[in-house]
Amino acid sequence: MSNMMQPQIILLKEGTDTSQGKAQLISNINACTAVADVVRTTLGPRGMDKLIHDDKGNTTISNDGATIMKLLDIVHPAAKILVDIAKSQDSEVGDGTTTVVLLCGEFLKEAKPFIEDGVHPRNLIRSFRIAADLAIEKIKDLAVSIEGKSMEEKKLLLAKCASTTLSSKLIGGEKEFFSTMVVDAVTAIGNDDRLNLIGIKKVPGGTMRDSFLVNGVAFKKTFSYAGFEQQPKQFSNPKILILNIELELKSEKENAEIRLSDPLQYQSIVDAEWNIIYDKLDKCAQSGAKIVLSRLAIGDLATQYFADRDIFCAGRVTEEDLQRVSAATGAMVQTSVNNVIDEILGTCEVFEEKQVGNERFNIFSGCPSGLTATIVLRGGADQFIEEAERSLHDAIMIVRRAMKNSTVVAGGGAIDMEISRYLRQHARTIAGKSQLFINSYAKALEVIPRQLCDNAGFDATDVLNKLRQKHALPSGEGSLYGVDINTGGIVDSYANFVWEPAVVKINAINAATEAACLVLSIDETVKNPKSESAQGDAAASAMGRGRGRGRGMRR
């Protein structure tokens, strides 16, 4: 009786919303499933695009999972986990972002009936983790290595991986054209891992086929002064000087003050300023450099000075482009023009200024180190070129990954069906509830081929039955069969060159399983509306204070 008389202890502030237990878990699963449903239709070669219109009035048309997830303004705390896994998949492997969101959503959907029936989430999490480890081991067994091939063969195989990625994008119609371009760009930078060594420049106008690859650096003509047009626009084997200093008359940064006792001394101060800049320009010219680039401004005096001496100059070149010129030509960025020796100058076979659409480009080609490449993209609308850039980014990442981890697996849902079959078989050897959980994990993996069929307008049930039948053959010859997007049947994906690097699938399954387990392990959400409203009131009162009297107004 004394226990019943105890007063209730309140730990949290009044008005705090605490949702917990089974209802909270199911609410989180529903939120994640709703997010997965948004990107569901973008999967595969026949996937649809999404037009996203944000509050600033910008419109983005994309079918890249990571881009869509970033642009969706998701407020549900559990559903934000899906945004994070899409971003991590994008930064780690570059492709498979829609896959990872779909798989996570499907794992949670399969877990939902068990949660409703009162199964403890920890049991599900344990089984899902075991299933993920088994799936990854199976992928490693099924992966085919492309190591030990000649460079030409390797390029062909990498182009197949790139075209599989591009087939689901907006530029899928020209996938052969772009896949060879991507492979050439990635092989140009060699073993260097820095993605910024491949530049993508966008020029509206023309058709996709007008896009081209520069084995070197290309950047838009920078802001220039009158003397610029008198400079030569083409050189063979020029010496290149890269600076990080301003070549123009400048006023002092601080409030420098000079006191004169004699007005005639004023001229000597003006002359001193001119002598300083002429001294800098003389040293640049004496270095033997024919091309002078600077991150800071090159003024009208310097432009005319260089034009008179047949030297090309460009000021206010972006940091990224300067770094790429430095990597390609071997020139080192200088912060002083004193003691400019030959070792710090770069060179390239050909430098030219070329008209591309309505833009002029400075192009450095035939660079000695060859550690950089630039893709100049053409196309009609700005949104189209933006999406083409995102598509090429995915393809570049895939080719880089395939070069590093040179194992590929069959795409088109083939690998997913094979892992699903393997896990179902394995589940039969396990006693207890875990058998059901691993079985549901295996069923969730079938979402990829099913969604590929749905997006292409085919009967998913019919195609999946054929696939299950083929994969169940005891000889194992059906393990490479996936969805045939063209006919609505099934086809040997590997023989048809629908390939993807094994690392994409491994990463996707890892990330999706981890995210699903994370959502399943949450049983309470604590939300304090008072603190939120307090922040809102504080912001409103601050705005009110700011909106008060203007300067000099009376009370």
Coordinates of C-alpha atoms in Angstrom, one line a residue:
M1 CA 0.0 0.0 0.0
S2 CA 2.8 2.4 0.9
N3 CA 4.3 1.9 -2.6
M4 CA 1.0 3.0 -4.2
M5 CA 1.1 6.3 -2.2
Q6 CA 4.5 7.3 -3.6
P7 CA 4.3 10.5 -5.6
Q8 CA 5.2 10.2 -9.4
I9 CA 8.7 11.4 -10.1
I10 CA 8.9 13.6 -13.2
L11 CA 12.4 13.7 -14.7
L12 CA 11.7 15.7 -17.8
K13 CA 10.3 19.2 -18.2
E14 CA 6.6 19.7 -18.4
G15 CA 5.3 19.5 -22.0
T16 CA 8.0 17.1 -23.1
D17 CA 6.8 14.7 -25.7
T18 CA 8.1 11.2 -25.2
S19 CA 7.0 8.6 -27.7
Q20 CA 8.2 5.1 -26.9
G21 CA 7.7 1.4 -27.3
K22 CA 6.3 -0.6 -30.2
A23 CA 4.2 2.3 -31.5
Q24 CA 7.3 4.5 -31.8
L25 CA 9.3 1.8 -33.6
I26 CA 6.5 1.2 -36.1
S27 CA 6.1 5.0 -36.7
N28 CA 9.9 5.2 -37.5
I29 CA 9.6 2.2 -39.9
N30 CA 6.7 3.9 -41.6
A31 CA 8.6 7.1 -42.0
C32 CA 11.6 5.3 -43.5
T33 CA 9.4 3.4 -45.9
A34 CA 7.8 6.6 -47.1
V35 CA 11.2 8.1 -47.9
A36 CA 12.2 4.9 -49.7
D37 CA 9.0 5.1 -51.8
V38 CA 10.1 8.6 -53.0
V39 CA 13.2 7.3 -54.8
R40 CA 11.8 3.9 -55.6
T41 CA 10.8 4.8 -59.2
T42 CA 14.2 6.2 -60.1
L43 CA 16.0 2.8 -60.0
G44 CA 17.4 1.3 -63.2
P45 CA 17.6 2.2 -66.9
R46 CA 13.9 2.8 -67.2
G47 CA 13.8 4.8 -63.9
M48 CA 11.8 8.1 -63.8
D49 CA 13.3 11.5 -62.9
K50 CA 12.2 13.8 -60.0
L51 CA 11.8 17.5 -60.4
I52 CA 12.6 19.1 -57.0
H53 CA 11.6 22.8 -56.5
D54 CA 13.1 24.4 -53.4
D55 CA 12.1 27.4 -51.3
K56 CA 14.7 29.6 -53.1
G57 CA 13.0 28.9 -56.4
N58 CA 15.7 26.6 -57.8
T59 CA 14.6 23.6 -59.7
T60 CA 16.6 20.4 -60.0
I61 CA 15.8 17.5 -62.3
S62 CA 17.6 14.3 -61.2
N63 CA 17.3 10.6 -60.7
D64 CA 20.5 10.3 -58.6
G65 CA 19.5 8.9 -55.2
A66 CA 22.0 11.0 -53.2
T67 CA 21.0 14.3 -54.9
I68 CA 17.3 13.6 -54.3
M69 CA 17.9 12.7 -50.7
K70 CA 19.9 15.8 -50.1
L71 CA 17.3 18.1 -51.6
L72 CA 14.3 16.5 -49.8
D73 CA 13.7 18.6 -46.7
I74 CA 13.2 15.6 -44.3
V75 CA 12.3 16.6 -40.7
H76 CA 11.6 13.1 -39.3
P77 CA 14.7 12.3 -37.1
A78 CA 14.7 8.5 -38.0
A79 CA 14.1 9.0 -41.7
K80 CA 17.2 11.3 -41.8
I81 CA 19.3 8.2 -41.3
L82 CA 18.4 7.2 -44.9
V83 CA 19.8 10.6 -46.1
D84 CA 23.1 9.9 -44.3
I85 CA 23.5 6.4 -45.8
A86 CA 22.8 7.8 -49.3
K87 CA 25.5 10.5 -48.8
S88 CA 28.0 7.9 -47.4
Q89 CA 27.4 5.6 -50.4
D90 CA 27.9 8.5 -52.7
S91 CA 31.2 9.6 -51.2
E92 CA 32.5 6.1 -50.8
V93 CA 31.6 4.5 -54.1
G94 CA 29.7 7.1 -56.0
D95 CA 26.9 4.9 -57.3
G96 CA 24.2 2.6 -55.8
T97 CA 22.6 5.5 -53.8
T98 CA 19.1 4.6 -54.8
T99 CA 19.9 0.9 -54.1
V100 CA 21.0 1.5 -50.6
V101 CA 17.9 3.6 -49.7
L102 CA 15.6 1.0 -51.2
L103 CA 17.3 -2.0 -49.5
C104 CA 17.1 -0.2 -46.1
G105 CA 13.4 0.6 -46.6
E106 CA 12.7 -3.0 -47.6
F107 CA 14.6 -4.5 -44.6
L108 CA 12.5 -2.4 -42.3
K109 CA 9.3 -3.3 -44.2
E110 CA 10.1 -7.0 -43.7
A111 CA 10.8 -6.4 -40.0
K112 CA 7.5 -4.6 -39.4
P113 CA 5.2 -7.6 -39.1
F114 CA 7.6 -9.3 -36.6
I115 CA 7.7 -6.2 -34.5
E116 CA 3.9 -6.0 -34.5
D117 CA 3.8 -9.7 -33.4
G118 CA 5.9 -8.8 -30.4
V119 CA 9.3 -10.0 -31.5
H120 CA 12.2 -8.3 -29.6
P121 CA 14.1 -6.0 -32.0
R122 CA 17.4 -7.3 -30.8
N123 CA 16.6 -10.7 -32.2
L124 CA 15.9 -9.2 -35.6
I125 CA 19.1 -7.1 -35.5
R126 CA 21.2 -10.1 -34.6
S127 CA 19.8 -12.2 -37.5
F128 CA 20.1 -9.3 -40.0
R129 CA 23.7 -8.8 -39.1
I130 CA 24.4 -12.5 -39.6
A131 CA 22.6 -12.4 -43.0
A132 CA 24.6 -9.3 -44.1
D133 CA 27.9 -11.1 -43.3
L134 CA 26.8 -14.2 -45.3
A135 CA 25.7 -12.0 -48.2
I136 CA 29.0 -10.2 -48.4
E137 CA 30.9 -13.4 -48.3
K138 CA 28.8 -14.7 -51.2
I139 CA 29.4 -11.6 -53.2
K140 CA 33.2 -12.0 -52.8
D141 CA 32.8 -15.6 -54.0
L142 CA 30.8 -14.7 -57.0
A143 CA 33.0 -11.6 -58.0
V144 CA 35.0 -11.9 -61.2
S145 CA 38.5 -10.3 -61.2
I146 CA 39.6 -8.1 -64.2
E147 CA 43.2 -8.0 -63.0
G148 CA 46.0 -9.2 -65.2
K149 CA 44.5 -8.0 -68.4
S150 CA 46.3 -5.8 -70.9
M151 CA 45.6 -2.0 -70.7
E152 CA 43.3 -2.1 -73.9
E153 CA 41.2 -5.0 -72.5
K154 CA 41.0 -3.3 -69.1
K155 CA 39.8 -0.1 -70.7
L156 CA 37.0 -2.1 -72.5
L157 CA 36.0 -3.8 -69.3
L158 CA 35.9 -0.5 -67.4
A159 CA 33.9 1.1 -70.1
K160 CA 31.3 -1.6 -69.6
C161 CA 31.1 -0.8 -65.9
A162 CA 30.7 2.9 -66.7
S163 CA 28.0 2.3 -69.3
T164 CA 26.0 0.1 -66.8
T165 CA 26.1 3.1 -64.4
L166 CA 25.1 5.6 -67.1
S167 CA 22.3 3.5 -68.5
S168 CA 20.0 4.6 -65.6
K169 CA 20.9 8.3 -66.1
L170 CA 19.5 11.0 -68.3
I171 CA 22.4 10.7 -70.7
G172 CA 21.8 6.9 -71.0
G173 CA 21.1 7.3 -74.8
E174 CA 24.8 8.3 -75.3
K175 CA 26.3 5.9 -72.8
E176 CA 28.9 4.4 -75.2
F177 CA 30.2 7.9 -76.1
F178 CA 30.4 9.1 -72.5
S179 CA 31.7 5.8 -71.0
T180 CA 34.9 5.8 -73.2
M181 CA 35.3 9.5 -72.3
V182 CA 35.1 8.7 -68.6
V183 CA 37.5 5.8 -68.8
D184 CA 40.1 7.9 -70.7
A185 CA 39.7 10.7 -68.1
V186 CA 40.2 8.3 -65.2
T187 CA 43.2 6.5 -66.8
A188 CA 44.7 9.9 -67.5
I189 CA 45.1 10.7 -63.8
G190 CA 46.7 7.3 -63.2
N191 CA 46.9 6.2 -59.6
D192 CA 46.2 9.6 -58.1
D193 CA 43.1 9.5 -56.0
R194 CA 42.1 13.1 -56.0
L195 CA 38.8 13.5 -57.8
N196 CA 39.4 17.3 -58.4
L197 CA 42.1 16.4 -61.0
I198 CA 39.2 15.6 -63.4
G199 CA 37.5 18.9 -64.1
I200 CA 34.0 19.1 -65.6
K201 CA 33.2 22.4 -67.3
K202 CA 29.7 23.2 -68.5
V203 CA 28.9 25.2 -71.6
P204 CA 25.2 25.5 -72.6
G205 CA 24.4 25.1 -76.3
G206 CA 25.1 22.4 -78.8
T207 CA 24.3 18.7 -78.4
M208 CA 25.6 16.1 -76.0
R209 CA 27.8 14.8 -78.8
D210 CA 29.6 18.1 -78.9
S211 CA 31.1 17.4 -75.5
F212 CA 34.8 16.6 -75.6
L213 CA 37.7 15.5 -73.4
V214 CA 40.9 17.5 -73.0
N215 CA 43.9 15.5 -71.9
G216 CA 45.1 18.4 -69.8
V217 CA 43.4 21.5 -68.4
A218 CA 40.7 23.7 -69.8
F219 CA 39.1 26.7 -68.1
K220 CA 37.0 29.6 -69.1
K221 CA 38.7 32.8 -70.2
T222 CA 39.0 35.0 -67.1
F223 CA 38.2 38.7 -66.7
S224 CA 40.8 40.7 -68.7
Y225 CA 41.7 44.2 -69.6
A226 CA 42.0 46.0 -73.0
G227 CA 45.5 44.8 -73.9
F228 CA 44.4 41.2 -73.8
E229 CA 43.3 41.0 -77.4
Q230 CA 46.8 41.9 -78.6
Q231 CA 48.3 38.9 -76.8
P232 CA 49.1 35.7 -78.8
K233 CA 46.5 33.0 -78.3
Q234 CA 48.5 29.9 -79.3
F235 CA 51.9 28.5 -78.3
S236 CA 53.9 25.3 -78.8
N237 CA 55.9 24.1 -75.8
P238 CA 55.6 27.3 -73.9
K239 CA 57.1 27.8 -70.4
I240 CA 54.3 28.5 -67.8
L241 CA 54.6 30.6 -64.7
I242 CA 52.0 30.3 -62.0
L243 CA 51.7 33.2 -59.4
N244 CA 49.8 33.9 -56.3
I245 CA 50.4 37.7 -56.3
E246 CA 48.7 40.7 -57.8
L247 CA 50.3 42.4 -60.8
E248 CA 48.7 45.8 -60.5
L249 CA 49.1 49.2 -58.8
K250 CA 47.6 48.9 -55.4
S251 CA 46.7 51.2 -52.6
E252 CA 48.0 50.2 -49.2
K253 CA 45.9 47.8 -47.2
E254 CA 46.5 49.8 -44.0
N255 CA 46.0 53.5 -43.7
A256 CA 49.6 54.3 -44.7
E257 CA 50.4 58.0 -44.3
I258 CA 53.3 59.8 -45.9
R259 CA 54.2 63.4 -44.8
L260 CA 55.9 65.6 -47.3
S261 CA 57.8 68.8 -46.6
D262 CA 58.3 69.5 -50.3
P263 CA 55.7 69.0 -53.0
L264 CA 58.4 68.0 -55.5
Q265 CA 58.9 64.8 -53.4
Y266 CA 55.4 63.6 -54.3
Q267 CA 56.6 62.6 -57.8
S268 CA 59.4 60.4 -56.4
I269 CA 56.8 58.5 -54.4
V270 CA 54.6 57.9 -57.5
D271 CA 57.7 56.8 -59.4
A272 CA 58.6 54.4 -56.6
E273 CA 55.2 52.7 -56.9
W274 CA 55.6 52.4 -60.7
N275 CA 59.1 51.1 -60.3
I276 CA 57.9 48.3 -58.0
I277 CA 55.4 47.0 -60.5
Y278 CA 57.7 47.3 -63.5
D279 CA 60.4 45.5 -61.5
K280 CA 57.9 42.6 -61.0
L281 CA 56.9 42.5 -64.6
D282 CA 60.5 42.6 -65.8
K283 CA 61.3 39.6 -63.7
C284 CA 58.3 37.7 -65.1
A285 CA 59.4 38.5 -68.7
Q286 CA 63.1 37.6 -67.9
S287 CA 62.1 34.2 -66.6
G288 CA 61.4 33.1 -70.2
A289 CA 57.8 32.3 -69.4
K290 CA 55.3 32.7 -72.3
I291 CA 52.2 32.1 -70.2
V292 CA 51.7 33.8 -66.8
L293 CA 48.7 32.7 -64.7
S294 CA 47.8 34.3 -61.3
R295 CA 45.2 33.5 -58.7
L296 CA 44.9 37.3 -58.0
A297 CA 44.3 40.2 -60.4
I298 CA 46.5 41.1 -63.3
G299 CA 45.9 44.8 -64.0
D300 CA 45.6 46.8 -67.2
L301 CA 49.2 47.9 -67.1
A302 CA 50.5 44.4 -66.7
T303 CA 48.2 43.1 -69.5
Q304 CA 49.5 45.7 -71.9
Y305 CA 53.1 45.1 -70.8
F306 CA 52.8 41.3 -71.5
A307 CA 51.0 41.9 -74.8
D308 CA 53.9 44.1 -76.0
R309 CA 56.3 41.2 -75.3
D310 CA 54.1 38.4 -76.8
I311 CA 53.3 36.9 -73.5
F312 CA 49.8 35.5 -72.6
C313 CA 48.5 36.3 -69.1
A314 CA 45.3 35.4 -67.2
G315 CA 44.4 36.8 -63.7
R316 CA 41.8 35.7 -61.2
V317 CA 42.1 32.0 -62.2
T318 CA 40.3 29.9 -59.7
E319 CA 42.2 27.9 -57.1
E320 CA 41.0 24.6 -58.4
D321 CA 42.1 25.3 -62.0
L322 CA 45.5 26.6 -60.9
Q323 CA 46.1 23.4 -58.9
R324 CA 45.2 21.3 -61.9
V325 CA 47.5 23.3 -64.2
S326 CA 50.2 22.9 -61.6
A327 CA 49.7 19.1 -61.4
A328 CA 49.6 18.8 -65.2
T329 CA 52.4 21.0 -66.3
G330 CA 54.8 20.7 -63.4
A331 CA 54.8 24.4 -62.7
M332 CA 55.0 25.4 -59.0
V333 CA 52.8 28.2 -57.6
Q334 CA 55.0 31.2 -56.6
T335 CA 54.3 33.9 -54.1
S336 CA 57.2 36.0 -55.3
V337 CA 58.7 36.9 -58.7
N338 CA 62.3 37.0 -57.2
N339 CA 64.6 34.2 -58.3
V340 CA 62.3 32.6 -60.8
I341 CA 64.4 29.6 -62.0
D342 CA 63.6 27.1 -64.8
E343 CA 62.8 24.3 -62.3
I344 CA 59.7 26.0 -61.1
L345 CA 58.3 26.7 -64.6
G346 CA 55.9 24.2 -66.2
T347 CA 55.4 23.4 -69.8
C348 CA 52.9 21.7 -72.2
E349 CA 52.9 20.7 -75.9
V350 CA 50.1 23.0 -77.0
F351 CA 48.4 26.0 -75.5
E352 CA 45.5 27.6 -77.3
E353 CA 42.5 29.8 -76.7
K354 CA 39.5 28.2 -78.3
Q355 CA 35.8 29.2 -78.8
V356 CA 33.4 26.7 -77.3
G357 CA 29.8 27.7 -77.8
N358 CA 29.6 31.4 -76.7
E359 CA 32.5 30.9 -74.2
R360 CA 36.2 31.1 -74.8
F361 CA 38.4 28.5 -73.2
N362 CA 42.1 28.4 -72.4
I363 CA 43.3 24.9 -73.2
F364 CA 46.6 23.3 -72.1
S365 CA 47.0 19.9 -73.8
G366 CA 49.8 17.4 -74.1
C367 CA 51.0 18.0 -70.5
P368 CA 54.1 16.1 -69.5
S369 CA 52.8 14.6 -66.2
G370 CA 49.4 14.0 -67.8
L371 CA 47.9 13.8 -64.3
T372 CA 44.7 15.6 -65.1
A373 CA 41.9 15.7 -67.6
T374 CA 39.0 18.0 -68.3
I375 CA 35.6 17.1 -69.7
V376 CA 33.8 20.0 -71.4
L377 CA 30.0 19.2 -71.3
R378 CA 27.6 20.6 -73.9
G379 CA 23.8 20.4 -73.9
G380 CA 20.5 22.3 -74.2
A381 CA 19.1 23.4 -70.9
D382 CA 21.1 24.2 -67.8
Q383 CA 19.3 21.6 -65.7
F384 CA 20.1 19.0 -68.3
I385 CA 23.8 19.8 -68.1
E386 CA 23.7 19.8 -64.3
E387 CA 22.2 16.3 -64.4
A388 CA 24.8 15.2 -67.0
E389 CA 27.5 16.4 -64.6
R390 CA 26.0 14.4 -61.7
S391 CA 25.8 11.3 -64.0
L392 CA 29.4 11.6 -65.1
H393 CA 30.5 12.0 -61.4
D394 CA 28.9 8.6 -60.6
A395 CA 30.5 7.0 -63.7
I396 CA 33.9 8.5 -62.8
M397 CA 33.7 7.2 -59.2
I398 CA 32.7 3.7 -60.4
V399 CA 35.6 3.5 -62.9
R400 CA 38.0 4.7 -60.1
R401 CA 36.7 2.0 -57.7
A402 CA 36.8 -0.7 -60.4
M403 CA 40.5 0.2 -61.1
K404 CA 41.4 0.0 -57.4
N405 CA 39.2 -3.1 -56.5
S406 CA 39.2 -4.9 -59.8
T407 CA 36.4 -7.3 -59.2
V408 CA 33.0 -7.0 -60.8
V409 CA 29.6 -8.8 -60.4
A410 CA 26.6 -9.3 -62.7
G411 CA 24.1 -6.4 -62.5
G412 CA 20.5 -6.2 -63.5
G413 CA 19.3 -7.8 -60.2
A414 CA 21.3 -11.0 -60.9
I415 CA 23.6 -10.7 -57.8
D416 CA 20.6 -9.8 -55.6
M417 CA 18.6 -12.9 -56.7
E418 CA 21.6 -15.1 -56.2
I419 CA 22.3 -13.9 -52.6
S420 CA 18.6 -14.2 -51.9
R421 CA 18.5 -17.8 -53.0
Y422 CA 21.7 -18.5 -51.0
L423 CA 20.3 -17.0 -47.8
R424 CA 17.0 -18.9 -48.2
Q425 CA 19.0 -22.2 -48.4
H426 CA 21.1 -21.2 -45.4
A427 CA 18.0 -20.3 -43.4
R428 CA 16.8 -23.9 -43.7
T429 CA 19.8 -25.1 -41.8
I430 CA 19.0 -22.9 -38.8
A431 CA 16.6 -23.8 -36.0
G432 CA 14.5 -21.3 -34.2
K433 CA 13.1 -17.9 -35.0
S434 CA 16.3 -16.8 -36.7
Q435 CA 15.3 -18.9 -39.7
L436 CA 12.3 -16.6 -40.3
F437 CA 14.3 -13.4 -39.9
I438 CA 17.0 -14.5 -42.4
N439 CA 14.3 -15.6 -44.8
S440 CA 12.6 -12.2 -44.6
Y441 CA 16.1 -10.5 -45.2
A442 CA 16.5 -12.7 -48.3
K443 CA 13.0 -11.7 -49.5
A444 CA 13.9 -8.0 -49.0
L445 CA 16.9 -8.4 -51.4
E446 CA 14.4 -9.3 -54.2
V447 CA 13.2 -5.6 -54.2
I448 CA 16.0 -4.7 -56.7
P449 CA 14.9 -7.0 -59.6
R450 CA 11.3 -6.4 -58.7
Q451 CA 11.6 -2.6 -58.9
L452 CA 13.6 -2.8 -62.1
C453 CA 10.7 -4.7 -63.7
D454 CA 8.1 -2.3 -62.2
N455 CA 10.0 0.8 -63.5
A456 CA 10.2 -0.7 -67.0
G457 CA 6.5 -1.5 -67.0
F458 CA 6.9 -5.3 -67.0
D459 CA 5.1 -7.9 -64.9
A460 CA 7.4 -8.2 -61.8
T461 CA 5.8 -11.4 -60.5
D462 CA 6.2 -13.2 -63.8
V463 CA 9.9 -12.1 -64.3
L464 CA 10.8 -12.9 -60.7
N465 CA 9.3 -16.4 -61.0
K466 CA 11.5 -17.0 -64.1
L467 CA 14.5 -15.7 -62.2
R468 CA 13.9 -17.9 -59.1
Q469 CA 13.6 -20.9 -61.4
K470 CA 16.8 -20.1 -63.2
H471 CA 18.8 -19.4 -60.0
A472 CA 17.5 -22.6 -58.4
L473 CA 19.2 -24.8 -61.0
P474 CA 21.6 -27.2 -59.2
S475 CA 24.4 -26.6 -61.7
G476 CA 24.7 -23.0 -60.6
E477 CA 24.7 -21.8 -64.3
G478 CA 21.7 -19.5 -63.6
S479 CA 23.5 -17.4 -61.0
L480 CA 24.4 -14.7 -63.6
Y481 CA 20.8 -14.2 -64.8
G482 CA 19.1 -10.9 -64.2
V483 CA 16.2 -8.8 -65.6
D484 CA 16.2 -8.1 -69.4
I485 CA 15.1 -4.5 -69.5
N486 CA 14.6 -4.6 -73.3
T487 CA 12.3 -7.6 -73.7
G488 CA 10.8 -8.0 -70.2
G489 CA 12.3 -11.5 -69.8
I490 CA 15.5 -12.7 -68.2
V491 CA 19.0 -12.6 -69.6
D492 CA 22.6 -13.5 -68.7
S493 CA 23.7 -10.1 -67.3
Y494 CA 27.4 -10.9 -67.3
A495 CA 27.4 -12.0 -70.9
N496 CA 25.5 -8.8 -71.8
F497 CA 28.1 -6.7 -70.0
V498 CA 25.7 -5.4 -67.4
W499 CA 28.4 -5.2 -64.7
E500 CA 29.0 -3.3 -61.5
P501 CA 32.0 -3.3 -59.2
A502 CA 31.6 -5.7 -56.3
V503 CA 32.5 -2.9 -53.9
V504 CA 29.2 -1.1 -54.8
K505 CA 27.1 -4.1 -53.7
I506 CA 29.2 -4.8 -50.6
N507 CA 29.0 -1.2 -49.5
A508 CA 25.2 -1.0 -50.2
I509 CA 24.4 -4.1 -48.2
N510 CA 26.6 -3.0 -45.3
A511 CA 25.2 0.5 -45.1
A512 CA 21.6 -0.6 -45.6
T513 CA 21.8 -3.3 -42.9
E514 CA 23.5 -0.9 -40.4
A515 CA 20.9 1.8 -41.0
A516 CA 18.0 -0.8 -40.6
C517 CA 19.5 -2.1 -37.4
L518 CA 20.0 1.4 -36.1
V519 CA 16.3 2.3 -36.7
L520 CA 15.2 -1.0 -35.1
S521 CA 17.3 -0.3 -32.0
I522 CA 15.4 3.0 -31.3
D523 CA 12.6 2.6 -28.9
E524 CA 12.0 6.1 -27.6
T525 CA 12.1 9.6 -29.1
V526 CA 12.3 12.6 -26.7
K527 CA 11.2 16.0 -28.0
N528 CA 10.9 19.1 -25.9
P529 CA 8.5 21.5 -27.6
K530 CA 9.1 24.2 -24.9
S531 CA 12.8 24.6 -25.8
E532 CA 11.9 24.7 -29.5
S533 CA 9.3 27.4 -28.9
A534 CA 11.7 29.3 -26.7
Q535 CA 14.2 29.4 -29.5
G536 CA 11.5 30.6 -31.9
D537 CA 10.4 33.4 -29.4
A538 CA 13.9 34.5 -28.9
A539 CA 14.4 34.8 -32.7
A540 CA 11.1 36.7 -33.1
S541 CA 12.0 39.2 -30.3
A542 CA 15.4 39.7 -31.8
M543 CA 13.8 40.5 -35.2
G544 CA 11.4 42.8 -33.4
R545 CA 14.3 44.7 -31.8
G546 CA 16.1 44.9 -35.1
R547 CA 13.0 46.3 -36.8
G548 CA 12.6 49.1 -34.3
R549 CA 14.0 52.6 -34.6
G550 CA 16.3 53.6 -37.5
R551 CA 19.6 55.4 -36.8
G552 CA 19.1 59.0 -35.7
M553 CA 15.3 58.6 -35.1
R554 CA 13.9 60.1 -31.9
R555 CA 12.1 58.1 -29.3

